[in-house]
Short mmCIF file of C-alpha atoms in Angstrom, two decimals:
data_model
loop_
_atom_site.label_atom_id
_atom_site.label_comp_id
_atom_site.label_asym_id
_atom_site.label_seq_id
_atom_site.Cartn_x
_atom_site.Cartn_y
_atom_site.Cartn_z
CA MET A 1 -57.53 -56.05 32.93
CA ALA A 2 -57.60 -59.47 31.20
CA LEU A 3 -61.40 -59.54 31.48
CA VAL A 4 -61.61 -56.16 29.70
CA GLU A 5 -59.22 -57.35 26.96
CA ASN A 6 -61.22 -60.58 26.55
CA HIS A 7 -64.49 -58.62 26.27
CA GLN A 8 -62.91 -56.33 23.67
CA SER A 9 -61.64 -59.28 21.63
CA ILE A 10 -65.09 -60.94 21.76
CA THR A 11 -66.73 -57.69 20.70
CA GLN A 12 -64.17 -57.28 17.91
CA GLU A 13 -64.71 -60.85 16.76
CA SER A 14 -68.49 -60.27 16.74
CA GLU A 15 -67.97 -57.24 14.51
CA TRP A 16 -65.79 -59.27 12.14
CA ILE A 17 -68.41 -62.02 12.01
CA ALA A 18 -71.18 -59.57 11.14
CA LYS A 19 -69.07 -57.84 8.49
CA ALA A 20 -67.85 -61.12 7.00
CA ALA A 21 -71.41 -62.47 6.88
CA ALA A 22 -72.30 -59.38 4.86
CA GLY A 23 -69.48 -60.16 2.40
CA ASP A 24 -66.56 -58.18 3.82
CA ARG A 25 -63.48 -60.15 2.74
CA ASN A 26 -61.12 -58.22 5.01
CA ALA A 27 -63.22 -59.11 8.06
CA PHE A 28 -63.24 -62.75 6.93
CA ARG A 29 -59.44 -62.66 6.58
CA LEU A 30 -59.23 -61.45 10.19
CA LEU A 31 -61.46 -64.34 11.31
CA TYR A 32 -59.25 -66.72 9.36
CA GLU A 33 -56.10 -65.36 11.02
CA LEU A 34 -57.73 -65.68 14.43
CA HIS A 35 -58.91 -69.29 14.01
CA HIS A 36 -56.88 -71.08 11.32
CA GLN A 37 -54.25 -72.56 13.66
CA ARG A 38 -56.86 -74.17 15.91
CA VAL A 39 -58.77 -75.47 12.89
CA TYR A 40 -55.59 -76.99 11.44
CA ALA A 41 -54.57 -78.51 14.80
CA LEU A 42 -57.91 -80.26 15.23
CA ALA A 43 -57.93 -81.42 11.60
CA LEU A 44 -54.41 -82.80 12.00
CA ARG A 45 -55.28 -84.68 15.17
CA LEU A 46 -58.29 -86.23 13.49
CA SER A 47 -56.66 -87.05 10.16
CA SER A 48 -53.03 -87.67 11.23
CA SER A 49 -51.94 -86.35 7.85
CA PRO A 50 -50.54 -82.83 7.31
CA SER A 51 -51.72 -82.66 3.70
CA ILE A 52 -55.23 -83.88 4.55
CA ALA A 53 -55.33 -81.46 7.50
CA GLU A 54 -54.45 -78.62 5.13
CA GLU A 55 -57.22 -79.74 2.77
CA ILE A 56 -59.69 -79.90 5.67
CA THR A 57 -58.63 -76.44 6.87
CA GLN A 58 -59.10 -74.97 3.41
CA ASP A 59 -62.47 -76.68 2.95
CA CYS A 60 -63.60 -75.51 6.40
CA PHE A 61 -62.92 -71.89 5.59
CA VAL A 62 -64.63 -72.18 2.20
CA ARG A 63 -67.68 -73.67 3.96
CA LEU A 64 -67.42 -71.03 6.67
CA TRP A 65 -67.59 -68.28 4.03
CA GLN A 66 -70.68 -69.95 2.55
CA LYS A 67 -72.40 -70.66 5.89
CA LEU A 68 -71.46 -67.54 7.84
CA PRO A 69 -74.69 -65.69 6.94
CA SER A 70 -76.60 -68.53 8.65
CA PHE A 71 -74.70 -68.10 11.95
CA ARG A 72 -77.36 -66.79 14.36
CA GLY A 73 -75.23 -66.43 17.46
CA ASP A 74 -77.24 -68.97 19.49
CA SER A 75 -73.90 -70.46 20.55
CA GLN A 76 -70.39 -69.07 20.67
CA PHE A 77 -68.80 -68.70 17.26
CA SER A 78 -65.87 -70.92 18.30
CA THR A 79 -68.32 -73.72 19.23
CA TRP A 80 -70.12 -73.38 15.91
CA LEU A 81 -66.81 -73.38 14.01
CA HIS A 82 -65.57 -76.39 16.00
CA LYS A 83 -68.61 -78.43 14.93
CA LEU A 84 -68.04 -77.39 11.32
CA VAL A 85 -64.38 -78.53 11.55
CA VAL A 86 -65.28 -81.90 13.07
CA ASN A 87 -67.94 -82.58 10.42
CA GLN A 88 -65.67 -81.49 7.56
CA SER A 89 -62.81 -83.58 8.97
CA LEU A 90 -64.95 -86.71 9.15
CA THR A 91 -66.25 -86.15 5.61
CA THR A 92 -62.77 -85.61 4.18
CA ILE A 93 -61.25 -88.56 6.05
CA LYS A 94 -64.03 -90.81 4.75
CA LYS A 95 -63.49 -89.52 1.19
CA HIS A 96 -59.74 -90.17 1.33
CA LYS A 97 -60.15 -93.55 2.95
CA SER A 98 -62.60 -94.77 0.32
CA TRP A 99 -60.38 -93.45 -2.48
CA ALA A 100 -57.31 -95.15 -1.00
CA GLN A 101 -59.18 -98.42 -0.54
CA ARG A 102 -60.64 -98.39 -4.07
CA PHE A 103 -57.56 -97.38 -6.03
CA LEU A 104 -54.58 -98.24 -3.88
CA GLY A 105 -55.84 -101.11 -1.78
CA PHE A 106 -54.58 -99.47 1.42
CA GLU A 107 -56.50 -99.30 4.68
CA SER A 108 -55.41 -95.68 5.14
CA VAL A 109 -52.92 -93.31 3.62
CA ASN A 110 -50.91 -91.22 6.08
CA GLU A 111 -47.83 -89.09 5.61
CA PRO A 112 -45.10 -89.18 8.21
CA VAL A 113 -45.12 -86.21 10.54
CA LYS A 114 -41.86 -84.33 11.05
CA GLU A 115 -40.44 -85.21 14.46
CA ASP A 116 -39.92 -81.62 15.57
CA GLU A 117 -43.40 -80.40 14.57
CA TYR A 118 -45.48 -81.94 17.34
CA ASP A 119 -44.90 -83.10 20.85
CA GLU A 120 -44.60 -86.77 21.67
CA LEU A 121 -48.26 -87.36 22.55
CA ASP A 122 -49.52 -85.88 19.30
CA GLN A 123 -47.06 -88.07 17.40
CA LEU A 124 -48.32 -91.15 19.19
CA ILE A 125 -51.98 -90.19 18.64
CA MET A 126 -51.28 -89.96 14.91
CA LYS A 127 -50.03 -93.57 14.93
CA LEU A 128 -53.33 -94.90 16.24
CA PRO A 129 -55.66 -96.75 13.85
CA GLU A 130 -58.09 -94.34 12.22
CA ARG A 131 -61.31 -95.10 14.12
CA ALA A 132 -59.56 -95.35 17.50
CA ARG A 133 -57.70 -92.08 16.79
CA ILE A 134 -60.86 -90.20 15.84
CA VAL A 135 -62.77 -91.42 18.90
CA PHE A 136 -59.82 -90.69 21.19
CA VAL A 137 -59.37 -87.13 19.90
CA LEU A 138 -63.09 -86.37 20.05
CA HIS A 139 -63.49 -87.77 23.57
CA ALA A 140 -60.19 -87.13 25.37
CA VAL A 141 -59.02 -83.98 23.62
CA GLU A 142 -62.22 -82.26 22.49
CA GLY A 143 -64.52 -83.41 25.30
CA TYR A 144 -67.31 -85.06 23.30
CA ARG A 145 -69.47 -87.61 25.12
CA HIS A 146 -69.62 -91.14 23.71
CA ASP A 147 -73.27 -90.72 22.65
CA GLU A 148 -72.29 -87.58 20.69
CA ILE A 149 -69.39 -89.42 19.05
CA ALA A 150 -71.68 -92.34 18.22
CA ASN A 151 -74.10 -89.94 16.55
CA LEU A 152 -71.33 -88.21 14.55
CA LEU A 153 -69.73 -91.46 13.38
CA LYS A 154 -72.99 -93.40 13.05
CA ILE A 155 -71.83 -96.13 15.43
CA ALA A 156 -73.11 -97.45 18.75
CA ALA A 157 -72.06 -95.63 21.93
CA GLY A 158 -70.56 -98.91 23.13
CA THR A 159 -68.41 -99.04 20.01
CA SER A 160 -67.20 -95.52 20.76
CA LYS A 161 -66.29 -96.57 24.30
CA ALA A 162 -64.52 -99.68 23.03
CA GLN A 163 -62.52 -97.67 20.48
CA TYR A 164 -61.58 -95.14 23.16
CA HIS A 165 -60.33 -97.87 25.49
CA ARG A 166 -58.49 -99.49 22.59
CA ALA A 167 -56.78 -96.17 21.82
CA ARG A 168 -55.81 -95.68 25.48
CA GLY A 169 -54.35 -99.18 25.63
CA LEU A 170 -52.37 -98.66 22.44
CA LEU A 171 -51.06 -95.32 23.71
CA LYS A 172 -49.96 -96.92 26.98
CA GLU A 173 -48.09 -99.60 25.01
CA MET A 174 -46.41 -96.96 22.83
CA PHE A 175 -45.27 -94.98 25.87
#
């Protein structure tokens, strides 16, 4: 029964994708409702800031609307969207970091997260230094390989591994 329901939801999502790519705003709204929580969750883990995560989420769906006609279906839609979210997150984080450094002189600007919003691990992840947090989320949570992370962040694979181990060590200390 679950397999039939899953097939129906995939078929329904495919219909929404095709209609949204053709400009159907209602179909796009349905795609948004289906995916916005996962997009926000990933953006929040990467940015550690609720307001920046909201900005990333909004920007992702604007870009999705613009890029949807180019989705060919070579991969699953969720995989394609995930890559879009990661790239948009990294771009937005870099933009905010450079603005904060230029005008405020801060290394990073993060808002405190409400205690009851996220479980303990997510709260601790958000306390990690930016680079270590991004590498940790991409590797441990999202399953990226270190060479993929290195390519995304334009760093060496060894640096990715070092940042990951740094993040793990810091998390162990925080626990």
